[in-house]
Amino acid sequence: MQTTLSERCLWLHTSAEAPLKYPALNSQEEAEVCVVGGGITGLSTALHLAEKGIKVILLEAGEIPSGGSGRNVGLVNAGLWIPPDDIVAALGAEKGERANTVLGGAPSKVFGLIERHAIACDATRTGTLHLGHSSKGCQALERRLNQLQKRGAPVSLLTGEACEQITGTSKIHAALLDKRAGTLNPCAYTRGLARTATHLGATLYCQSAVTGIERQADRWSLLTQNGRVTADRVVMATNAYTEDDWNQVRQHFFTGYYYQLASQPLTGAAAEAILPDKQGSWDTRTVLSSIRRDKDGRLLLGSLGKGEGKPLAYLTRWADTIQNHYFPALGKVRWEYTWTGKIAFTPEHTLRIFEPAPGILSATGYNGRGITTGTVVGEGFAHYITTGEDSLLPLPLSQPKPIKARPLWSCAYEGGFSLYHAGQCLRVLI
């Protein structure tokens, strides 16, 4: 019986970037810009503003990181979740191709920050693999390949022996390799952004949840339990972890979840054959399975859905099923960690960047592409605030309509994910 599994996030325990202690706000402060949310979007915004000499204060409700920025899979993906032509269909030709271009170059922005500021986050730049688990999945990969190649992306489709060697399994029939992408430890990356932002002059406060916002003449006043920040501009970077009704970001996404399990460190020939170049990967299933290795040789498996509240035996049964299907030569694997993070979904599977009130900028709906999207949105916000020009953002500022029936969307997604995983555990779906 599994006895080693515990509900804790692997990335927090293996981060080479040490946790730094930031004080809580207990005074009245002034800033040119106040950023709400200490995840990747907020920290990228603060970092790039401080780099330009702007006085910026960031308010985080918990510690850094405490949300999805430290709990995701750690894939440095290029583009959005849906294929480029679907993005154009959803957004129109001009906006769609803009999103394709800006987000296609997002991994280089992430790796550039890591290199420039010596962020110790176990980054790899060997690409990512989208895994065709069936003939239908392989056809979808071919369509995506053609769309990406038409736009000049360095992608290739591997089949046969080359596919088996790069994935470590015979159960995958084709793998789409995107050389723009890579992996990292997301907790370490987020901590590194925070360290860099403070070094450049940004002021960070943790355990300082914003309880309300008020307009005062031509400025904004943000209230916390024990303090206040008055600023000319505000960036709401709370994304999937937005909880307060007064925060309009909440109206523009519905909550989804993603759970992961990590094994004990694995050694031996069978383990080393799995993703030998350390690409991050995910398959083409209706409800995907993600697969990657960490710096210590652990096998990480994950999928859409909420792991919290489910019996650990259920989670290990699911992980055993996926592992035995793809990598039977490993034999029995002992799972060591499991954790869940939130995702901000939108019905159209594209992000939203908007200005809910004069002087306030917001973004949400990353649909599982938070590392790269958050990084470039933060840089784009800083550029827009200092120049009035929005070309670095994946999309121009807009006024999207709130999503109707958000709880129903969330329930429908979570119910579908749970049924699919139950089918996998019962070996009805594989």
CSV table of C-alpha atoms in Angstrom, one decimal:
chain,number,residue,atom,x,y,z
A,1,MET,CA,0.0,0.0,0.0
A,2,GLN,CA,1.3,3.5,-0.8
A,3,THR,CA,2.5,5.2,2.3
A,4,THR,CA,5.0,7.8,1.2
A,5,LEU,CA,2.6,10.2,-0.7
A,6,SER,CA,2.0,13.5,0.9
A,7,GLU,CA,0.0,16.6,-0.2
A,8,ARG,CA,2.7,19.1,-0.7
A,9,CYS,CA,4.2,20.9,-3.7
A,10,LEU,CA,7.5,19.4,-5.0
A,11,TRP,CA,8.7,22.7,-6.4
A,12,LEU,CA,8.6,24.5,-3.0
A,13,HIS,CA,10.9,21.8,-1.6
A,14,THR,CA,13.4,21.6,-4.5
A,15,SER,CA,13.8,25.3,-5.4
A,16,ALA,CA,17.4,26.5,-5.7
A,17,GLU,CA,16.1,30.0,-5.1
A,18,ALA,CA,15.7,30.4,-1.4
A,19,PRO,CA,12.5,31.9,0.0
A,20,LEU,CA,12.9,35.5,0.9
A,21,LYS,CA,10.9,37.2,3.7
A,22,TYR,CA,8.9,40.3,2.7
A,23,PRO,CA,7.2,42.4,5.3
A,24,ALA,CA,3.5,43.0,5.6
A,25,LEU,CA,2.2,46.5,4.8
A,26,ASN,CA,1.4,48.4,8.0
A,27,SER,CA,1.6,52.0,6.9
A,28,GLN,CA,0.4,54.5,4.3
A,29,GLU,CA,2.6,54.5,1.2
A,30,GLU,CA,2.8,56.3,-2.2
A,31,ALA,CA,3.8,54.9,-5.5
A,32,GLU,CA,3.5,55.6,-9.2
A,33,VAL,CA,2.2,52.1,-9.8
A,34,CYS,CA,0.7,49.5,-7.4
A,35,VAL,CA,0.7,45.9,-8.5
A,36,VAL,CA,-1.8,43.5,-6.9
A,37,GLY,CA,-0.6,39.9,-7.0
A,38,GLY,CA,2.8,38.4,-6.5
A,39,GLY,CA,2.7,35.8,-9.2
A,40,ILE,CA,4.6,35.8,-12.5
A,41,THR,CA,2.5,38.5,-14.1
A,42,GLY,CA,2.7,40.9,-11.1
A,43,LEU,CA,6.4,40.3,-10.5
A,44,SER,CA,7.2,40.6,-14.2
A,45,THR,CA,5.3,43.9,-14.2
A,46,ALA,CA,7.1,45.2,-11.1
A,47,LEU,CA,10.5,44.0,-12.4
A,48,HIS,CA,10.2,45.8,-15.7
A,49,LEU,CA,8.7,49.0,-14.2
A,50,ALA,CA,11.6,49.1,-11.6
A,51,GLU,CA,14.0,48.6,-14.4
A,52,LYS,CA,12.7,51.8,-16.0
A,53,GLY,CA,13.0,53.7,-12.8
A,54,ILE,CA,9.3,53.7,-11.9
A,55,LYS,CA,8.4,53.7,-8.2
A,56,VAL,CA,6.3,50.5,-7.8
A,57,ILE,CA,4.8,48.7,-4.8
A,58,LEU,CA,3.5,45.2,-5.1
A,59,LEU,CA,0.9,43.7,-2.6
A,60,GLU,CA,0.6,39.9,-2.3
A,61,ALA,CA,-2.1,38.3,-0.1
A,62,GLY,CA,0.1,35.3,0.9
A,63,GLU,CA,3.8,34.5,0.4
A,64,ILE,CA,5.8,34.3,-2.8
A,65,PRO,CA,4.8,32.1,-4.4
A,66,SER,CA,1.5,30.9,-3.0
A,67,GLY,CA,-0.6,30.6,-6.1
A,68,GLY,CA,-0.4,29.0,-9.5
A,69,SER,CA,3.0,30.6,-10.3
A,70,GLY,CA,4.7,28.2,-8.0
A,71,ARG,CA,2.4,25.2,-8.5
A,72,ASN,CA,2.2,24.7,-12.3
A,73,VAL,CA,3.9,22.0,-14.4
A,74,GLY,CA,6.9,24.2,-15.2
A,75,LEU,CA,6.5,24.2,-19.0
A,76,VAL,CA,7.9,27.2,-20.8
A,77,ASN,CA,5.4,27.0,-23.7
A,78,ALA,CA,5.2,28.9,-26.9
A,79,GLY,CA,1.8,30.2,-28.0
A,80,LEU,CA,-1.6,29.6,-26.5
A,81,TRP,CA,-3.2,26.2,-25.8
A,82,ILE,CA,-5.2,26.1,-29.1
A,83,PRO,CA,-3.6,26.0,-32.5
A,84,PRO,CA,-2.6,29.2,-34.4
A,85,ASP,CA,-5.5,29.0,-36.9
A,86,ASP,CA,-8.0,28.6,-34.1
A,87,ILE,CA,-6.6,31.6,-32.3
A,88,VAL,CA,-7.1,33.6,-35.5
A,89,ALA,CA,-10.7,32.2,-35.8
A,90,ALA,CA,-11.4,33.3,-32.2
A,91,LEU,CA,-9.8,36.7,-32.3
A,92,GLY,CA,-9.8,37.8,-35.9
A,93,ALA,CA,-6.8,37.9,-38.3
A,94,GLU,CA,-5.0,41.0,-36.9
A,95,LYS,CA,-5.4,40.2,-33.2
A,96,GLY,CA,-4.9,36.5,-33.7
A,97,GLU,CA,-1.6,36.8,-35.6
A,98,ARG,CA,-0.4,39.4,-33.1
A,99,ALA,CA,-1.1,36.9,-30.3
A,100,ASN,CA,0.6,34.1,-32.3
A,101,THR,CA,3.7,36.3,-32.8
A,102,VAL,CA,4.1,37.7,-29.3
A,103,LEU,CA,3.4,34.5,-27.5
A,104,GLY,CA,5.5,32.5,-30.0
A,105,GLY,CA,8.4,34.5,-28.9
A,106,ALA,CA,7.5,34.3,-25.2
A,107,PRO,CA,9.9,31.5,-24.2
A,108,SER,CA,12.9,33.6,-25.3
A,109,LYS,CA,11.7,36.4,-23.0
A,110,VAL,CA,11.6,33.9,-20.1
A,111,PHE,CA,15.0,32.4,-20.8
A,112,GLY,CA,16.4,35.9,-21.3
A,113,LEU,CA,15.3,37.0,-17.9
A,114,ILE,CA,16.7,33.8,-16.3
A,115,GLU,CA,20.1,34.3,-18.0
A,116,ARG,CA,20.3,38.1,-17.4
A,117,HIS,CA,19.4,37.9,-13.7
A,118,ALA,CA,21.0,34.5,-12.9
A,119,ILE,CA,17.7,32.9,-11.7
A,120,ALA,CA,18.5,29.4,-10.4
A,121,CYS,CA,15.4,27.6,-11.6
A,122,ASP,CA,16.8,24.4,-13.3
A,123,ALA,CA,15.8,25.7,-16.7
A,124,THR,CA,16.1,23.5,-19.8
A,125,ARG,CA,15.9,24.7,-23.4
A,126,THR,CA,15.5,21.3,-25.2
A,127,GLY,CA,11.9,22.0,-26.2
A,128,THR,CA,8.6,20.5,-25.4
A,129,LEU,CA,6.8,17.5,-26.9
A,130,HIS,CA,3.1,17.2,-27.8
A,131,LEU,CA,2.5,13.5,-27.8
A,132,GLY,CA,0.2,11.8,-30.3
A,133,HIS,CA,-1.4,8.9,-28.3
A,134,SER,CA,-3.8,7.8,-31.1
A,135,SER,CA,-4.3,8.1,-34.9
A,136,LYS,CA,-6.7,10.9,-34.3
A,137,GLY,CA,-4.2,12.6,-32.0
A,138,CYS,CA,-1.5,12.3,-34.6
A,139,GLN,CA,-3.7,13.9,-37.2
A,140,ALA,CA,-4.2,16.8,-34.9
A,141,LEU,CA,-0.5,17.1,-34.5
A,142,GLU,CA,0.0,17.2,-38.2
A,143,ARG,CA,-2.5,20.0,-38.6
A,144,ARG,CA,-0.8,21.9,-35.8
A,145,LEU,CA,2.6,21.3,-37.4
A,146,ASN,CA,1.5,22.7,-40.7
A,147,GLN,CA,0.1,25.8,-39.1
A,148,LEU,CA,3.2,26.4,-37.0
A,149,GLN,CA,5.6,25.8,-39.9
A,150,LYS,CA,3.6,28.3,-42.1
A,151,ARG,CA,4.5,30.9,-39.4
A,152,GLY,CA,8.2,30.0,-39.3
A,153,ALA,CA,8.2,28.1,-36.0
A,154,PRO,CA,11.1,25.7,-35.4
A,155,VAL,CA,8.9,22.6,-35.0
A,156,SER,CA,9.2,19.0,-36.3
A,157,LEU,CA,7.1,15.9,-36.1
A,158,LEU,CA,9.0,12.8,-34.9
A,159,THR,CA,7.7,9.3,-35.7
A,160,GLY,CA,9.0,5.7,-35.5
A,161,GLU,CA,12.3,5.0,-33.8
A,162,ALA,CA,13.1,8.7,-33.4
A,163,CYS,CA,9.8,9.2,-31.5
A,164,GLU,CA,10.4,6.3,-29.2
A,165,GLN,CA,13.9,7.4,-28.4
A,166,ILE,CA,13.0,10.9,-27.5
A,167,THR,CA,9.9,9.9,-25.5
A,168,GLY,CA,11.0,6.6,-24.0
A,169,THR,CA,7.7,4.9,-24.8
A,170,SER,CA,6.4,2.8,-27.7
A,171,LYS,CA,2.8,3.9,-26.9
A,172,ILE,CA,3.3,7.3,-28.6
A,173,HIS,CA,3.0,7.3,-32.3
A,174,ALA,CA,4.2,10.8,-33.1
A,175,ALA,CA,5.7,13.7,-31.1
A,176,LEU,CA,5.6,17.3,-32.1
A,177,LEU,CA,8.9,18.9,-30.9
A,178,ASP,CA,8.8,22.7,-30.4
A,179,LYS,CA,12.4,23.9,-30.1
A,180,ARG,CA,11.3,27.3,-28.8
A,181,ALA,CA,10.2,25.9,-25.5
A,182,GLY,CA,11.6,24.2,-22.4
A,183,THR,CA,11.0,23.6,-18.7
A,184,LEU,CA,11.9,25.1,-15.3
A,185,ASN,CA,11.1,24.9,-11.6
A,186,PRO,CA,8.2,27.5,-11.4
A,187,CYS,CA,8.6,28.2,-7.7
A,188,ALA,CA,12.3,29.0,-8.2
A,189,TYR,CA,11.5,31.2,-11.3
A,190,THR,CA,8.9,33.1,-9.3
A,191,ARG,CA,11.2,33.6,-6.4
A,192,GLY,CA,14.0,34.7,-8.8
A,193,LEU,CA,11.7,37.3,-10.3
A,194,ALA,CA,10.8,38.6,-6.8
A,195,ARG,CA,14.5,38.8,-5.8
A,196,THR,CA,15.3,40.6,-9.0
A,197,ALA,CA,12.4,43.1,-8.7
A,198,THR,CA,13.5,44.1,-5.2
A,199,HIS,CA,17.1,44.4,-6.3
A,200,LEU,CA,16.0,46.8,-9.1
A,201,GLY,CA,14.1,49.0,-6.6
A,202,ALA,CA,10.5,47.6,-6.4
A,203,THR,CA,9.0,47.3,-2.9
A,204,LEU,CA,7.2,44.0,-2.2
A,205,TYR,CA,4.8,43.4,0.7
A,206,CYS,CA,3.4,39.9,1.5
A,207,GLN,CA,0.5,38.9,3.8
A,208,SER,CA,-1.1,42.1,2.6
A,209,ALA,CA,-4.3,41.2,0.9
A,210,VAL,CA,-6.1,44.1,-0.7
A,211,THR,CA,-9.5,44.5,0.8
A,212,GLY,CA,-10.8,47.3,-1.4
A,213,ILE,CA,-9.9,50.1,-3.9
A,214,GLU,CA,-11.1,53.7,-3.9
A,215,ARG,CA,-10.8,56.5,-6.4
A,216,GLN,CA,-9.3,59.6,-4.9
A,217,ALA,CA,-9.3,62.5,-7.4
A,218,ASP,CA,-7.1,61.2,-10.2
A,219,ARG,CA,-5.4,58.5,-8.2
A,220,TRP,CA,-6.3,55.1,-6.7
A,221,SER,CA,-6.1,54.1,-3.1
A,222,LEU,CA,-5.7,50.4,-2.2
A,223,LEU,CA,-6.6,49.3,1.3
A,224,THR,CA,-5.2,46.4,3.2
A,225,GLN,CA,-6.0,45.3,6.8
A,226,ASN,CA,-3.2,47.5,8.3
A,227,GLY,CA,-2.2,49.9,5.5
A,228,ARG,CA,-2.9,51.8,2.3
A,229,VAL,CA,-1.1,52.4,-1.0
A,230,THR,CA,-2.0,55.4,-3.1
A,231,ALA,CA,-0.9,55.2,-6.7
A,232,ASP,CA,-1.4,56.8,-10.1
A,233,ARG,CA,-1.8,53.4,-11.8
A,234,VAL,CA,-2.9,49.9,-10.7
A,235,VAL,CA,-2.2,46.5,-12.2
A,236,MET,CA,-4.5,43.7,-11.1
A,237,ALA,CA,-2.4,40.5,-11.5
A,238,THR,CA,-4.5,38.1,-9.5
A,239,ASN,CA,-5.6,35.8,-12.4
A,240,ALA,CA,-7.0,32.4,-11.3
A,241,TYR,CA,-6.6,33.3,-7.6
A,242,THR,CA,-8.9,36.3,-7.7
A,243,GLU,CA,-11.4,35.9,-4.8
A,244,ASP,CA,-12.9,39.3,-4.0
A,245,ASP,CA,-16.1,40.4,-5.5
A,246,TRP,CA,-14.9,44.0,-5.9
A,247,ASN,CA,-12.0,42.8,-8.2
A,248,GLN,CA,-13.5,42.8,-11.7
A,249,VAL,CA,-10.9,40.2,-12.9
A,250,ARG,CA,-13.2,37.6,-11.3
A,251,GLN,CA,-15.9,38.2,-13.9
A,252,HIS,CA,-13.6,37.2,-16.8
A,253,PHE,CA,-12.6,33.6,-16.1
A,254,PHE,CA,-13.9,30.5,-14.6
A,255,THR,CA,-11.8,28.4,-12.3
A,256,GLY,CA,-10.3,25.1,-13.3
A,257,TYR,CA,-7.7,22.9,-11.6
A,258,TYR,CA,-4.6,20.9,-12.4
A,259,TYR,CA,-3.1,18.2,-10.2
A,260,GLN,CA,0.3,16.5,-10.3
A,261,LEU,CA,2.1,13.6,-8.7
A,262,ALA,CA,5.9,13.3,-8.4
A,263,SER,CA,7.7,10.0,-7.8
A,264,GLN,CA,10.8,9.4,-5.6
A,265,PRO,CA,14.0,10.0,-7.6
A,266,LEU,CA,14.4,7.2,-10.2
A,267,THR,CA,17.6,5.6,-11.4
A,268,GLY,CA,18.5,2.8,-13.8
A,269,ALA,CA,18.2,2.3,-17.5
A,270,ALA,CA,14.4,2.2,-17.6
A,271,ALA,CA,14.1,5.5,-15.9
A,272,GLU,CA,16.9,7.2,-17.9
A,273,ALA,CA,15.1,6.2,-21.2
A,274,ILE,CA,12.1,8.4,-20.3
A,275,LEU,CA,12.5,11.8,-21.9
A,276,PRO,CA,16.3,11.6,-21.9
A,277,ASP,CA,16.6,15.2,-23.1
A,278,LYS,CA,14.3,16.4,-20.3
A,279,GLN,CA,11.6,17.9,-22.5
A,280,GLY,CA,8.3,18.6,-20.9
A,281,SER,CA,5.4,16.8,-22.6
A,282,TRP,CA,1.7,16.2,-22.7
A,283,ASP,CA,-0.5,13.9,-24.7
A,284,THR,CA,-3.4,14.4,-27.1
A,285,ARG,CA,-6.0,12.8,-24.9
A,286,THR,CA,-9.4,14.5,-24.4
A,287,VAL,CA,-8.2,15.2,-20.9
A,288,LEU,CA,-4.5,15.4,-21.2
A,289,SER,CA,-1.8,13.7,-19.2
A,290,SER,CA,1.4,15.7,-18.7
A,291,ILE,CA,4.8,14.0,-18.3
A,292,ARG,CA,8.2,15.3,-17.4
A,293,ARG,CA,11.3,14.6,-15.3
A,294,ASP,CA,12.8,17.0,-12.7
A,295,LYS,CA,16.5,17.6,-12.0
A,296,ASP,CA,16.7,14.7,-9.5
A,297,GLY,CA,15.2,12.2,-11.9
A,298,ARG,CA,11.7,12.1,-10.6
A,299,LEU,CA,8.8,11.2,-12.9
A,300,LEU,CA,6.0,13.8,-12.8
A,301,LEU,CA,2.5,13.0,-14.1
A,302,GLY,CA,-0.4,15.4,-14.1
A,303,SER,CA,-3.8,16.1,-15.5
A,304,LEU,CA,-6.7,18.5,-15.5
A,305,GLY,CA,-8.8,18.3,-12.4
A,306,LYS,CA,-8.8,18.9,-8.7
A,307,GLY,CA,-6.6,16.6,-6.6
A,308,GLU,CA,-7.3,18.2,-3.3
A,309,GLY,CA,-10.1,16.4,-1.5
A,310,LYS,CA,-9.7,13.2,-3.5
A,311,PRO,CA,-8.4,10.1,-1.7
A,312,LEU,CA,-4.6,9.6,-2.1
A,313,ALA,CA,-5.4,6.0,-3.2
A,314,TYR,CA,-7.4,7.4,-6.1
A,315,LEU,CA,-4.6,9.7,-7.2
A,316,THR,CA,-2.0,7.0,-7.0
A,317,ARG,CA,-4.3,4.6,-8.9
A,318,TRP,CA,-4.5,7.1,-11.7
A,319,ALA,CA,-0.8,7.7,-11.7
A,320,ASP,CA,0.0,4.0,-11.7
A,321,THR,CA,-2.4,3.5,-14.6
A,322,ILE,CA,-0.7,6.2,-16.7
A,323,GLN,CA,2.8,5.1,-15.8
A,324,ASN,CA,2.1,1.4,-16.5
A,325,HIS,CA,0.6,2.3,-19.8
A,326,TYR,CA,3.5,4.5,-21.0
A,327,PHE,CA,6.5,3.1,-19.1
A,328,PRO,CA,5.8,-0.5,-17.9
A,329,ALA,CA,9.5,-1.2,-17.7
A,330,LEU,CA,9.8,1.0,-14.6
A,331,GLY,CA,7.8,-1.5,-12.6
A,332,LYS,CA,6.3,-0.3,-9.3
A,333,VAL,CA,6.8,3.4,-8.8
A,334,ARG,CA,6.5,5.0,-5.3
A,335,TRP,CA,4.8,8.4,-5.4
A,336,GLU,CA,6.2,11.1,-3.1
A,337,TYR,CA,4.4,14.4,-3.7
A,338,THR,CA,1.0,15.5,-5.0
A,339,TRP,CA,-0.4,19.0,-5.3
A,340,THR,CA,-3.1,21.0,-7.1
A,341,GLY,CA,-3.1,24.5,-8.7
A,342,LYS,CA,-5.8,26.7,-10.2
A,343,ILE,CA,-6.2,27.6,-13.9
A,344,ALA,CA,-8.1,30.6,-15.2
A,345,PHE,CA,-10.1,29.3,-18.2
A,346,THR,CA,-12.2,31.2,-20.7
A,347,PRO,CA,-14.8,29.7,-23.0
A,348,GLU,CA,-12.9,30.8,-26.1
A,349,HIS,CA,-9.5,29.5,-24.7
A,350,THR,CA,-7.8,32.8,-25.2
A,351,LEU,CA,-6.6,35.4,-22.7
A,352,ARG,CA,-8.2,38.7,-21.9
A,353,ILE,CA,-6.3,42.0,-21.4
A,354,PHE,CA,-8.5,44.9,-20.4
A,355,GLU,CA,-8.8,48.2,-18.5
A,356,PRO,CA,-11.8,47.9,-16.1
A,357,ALA,CA,-11.5,51.5,-15.1
A,358,PRO,CA,-9.2,54.4,-16.0
A,359,GLY,CA,-5.7,53.8,-14.7
A,360,ILE,CA,-6.3,50.1,-13.9
A,361,LEU,CA,-4.9,47.3,-16.1
A,362,SER,CA,-5.9,43.6,-15.8
A,363,ALA,CA,-5.2,40.3,-17.5
A,364,THR,CA,-6.6,36.8,-17.0
A,365,GLY,CA,-7.6,33.7,-18.9
A,366,TYR,CA,-4.1,32.2,-19.5
A,367,ASN,CA,-5.7,28.8,-19.9
A,368,GLY,CA,-2.7,26.9,-18.5
A,369,ARG,CA,0.1,28.9,-20.2
A,370,GLY,CA,1.0,31.1,-17.2
A,371,ILE,CA,4.8,31.1,-17.2
A,372,THR,CA,5.3,32.6,-20.7
A,373,THR,CA,2.0,34.5,-20.9
A,374,GLY,CA,2.5,36.1,-17.5
A,375,THR,CA,6.1,37.1,-18.3
A,376,VAL,CA,5.3,38.9,-21.5
A,377,VAL,CA,2.1,40.5,-20.2
A,378,GLY,CA,4.1,41.9,-17.3
A,379,GLU,CA,6.7,43.4,-19.7
A,380,GLY,CA,3.9,44.6,-21.9
A,381,PHE,CA,2.1,46.4,-19.0
A,382,ALA,CA,5.3,48.1,-18.0
A,383,HIS,CA,5.9,49.3,-21.5
A,384,TYR,CA,2.3,50.5,-21.9
A,385,ILE,CA,2.4,52.4,-18.5
A,386,THR,CA,5.7,54.2,-19.4
A,387,THR,CA,5.1,54.9,-23.1
A,388,GLY,CA,1.3,54.6,-23.7
A,389,GLU,CA,2.1,52.0,-26.5
A,390,ASP,CA,0.8,48.5,-26.2
A,391,SER,CA,2.7,46.6,-28.9
A,392,LEU,CA,4.5,44.3,-26.5
A,393,LEU,CA,1.2,42.9,-25.2
A,394,PRO,CA,-0.2,39.8,-26.8
A,395,LEU,CA,-3.4,41.6,-27.5
A,396,PRO,CA,-4.5,45.2,-27.4
A,397,LEU,CA,-6.5,46.4,-24.4
A,398,SER,CA,-10.2,45.7,-24.9
A,399,GLN,CA,-13.5,45.8,-23.0
A,400,PRO,CA,-14.6,42.1,-22.9
A,401,LYS,CA,-18.0,41.1,-21.7
A,402,PRO,CA,-18.1,39.2,-18.3
A,403,ILE,CA,-18.5,35.5,-18.6
A,404,LYS,CA,-22.0,34.3,-17.8
A,405,ALA,CA,-22.7,31.3,-15.5
A,406,ARG,CA,-19.0,31.0,-14.4
A,407,PRO,CA,-19.8,28.4,-11.6
A,408,LEU,CA,-21.6,26.2,-14.1
A,409,TRP,CA,-18.6,26.3,-16.5
A,410,SER,CA,-16.4,25.3,-13.6
A,411,CYS,CA,-18.7,22.4,-12.5
A,412,ALA,CA,-19.0,21.1,-16.0
A,413,TYR,CA,-15.2,21.0,-16.6
A,414,GLU,CA,-14.5,19.4,-13.2
A,415,GLY,CA,-17.2,16.9,-13.6
A,416,GLY,CA,-16.0,15.9,-17.1
A,417,PHE,CA,-12.4,15.6,-15.8
A,418,SER,CA,-13.4,13.4,-12.9
A,419,LEU,CA,-15.4,11.1,-15.1
A,420,TYR,CA,-12.6,10.8,-17.6
A,421,HIS,CA,-10.0,10.0,-14.8
A,422,ALA,CA,-12.4,7.4,-13.3
A,423,GLY,CA,-12.5,5.7,-16.7
A,424,GLN,CA,-8.8,5.7,-16.8
A,425,CYS,CA,-8.5,4.1,-13.4
A,426,LEU,CA,-11.0,1.5,-14.4
A,427,ARG,CA,-9.1,1.0,-17.6
A,428,VAL,CA,-12.1,1.8,-19.7
A,429,LEU,CA,-10.1,4.7,-21.2
A,430,ILE,CA,-6.4,4.4,-22.0
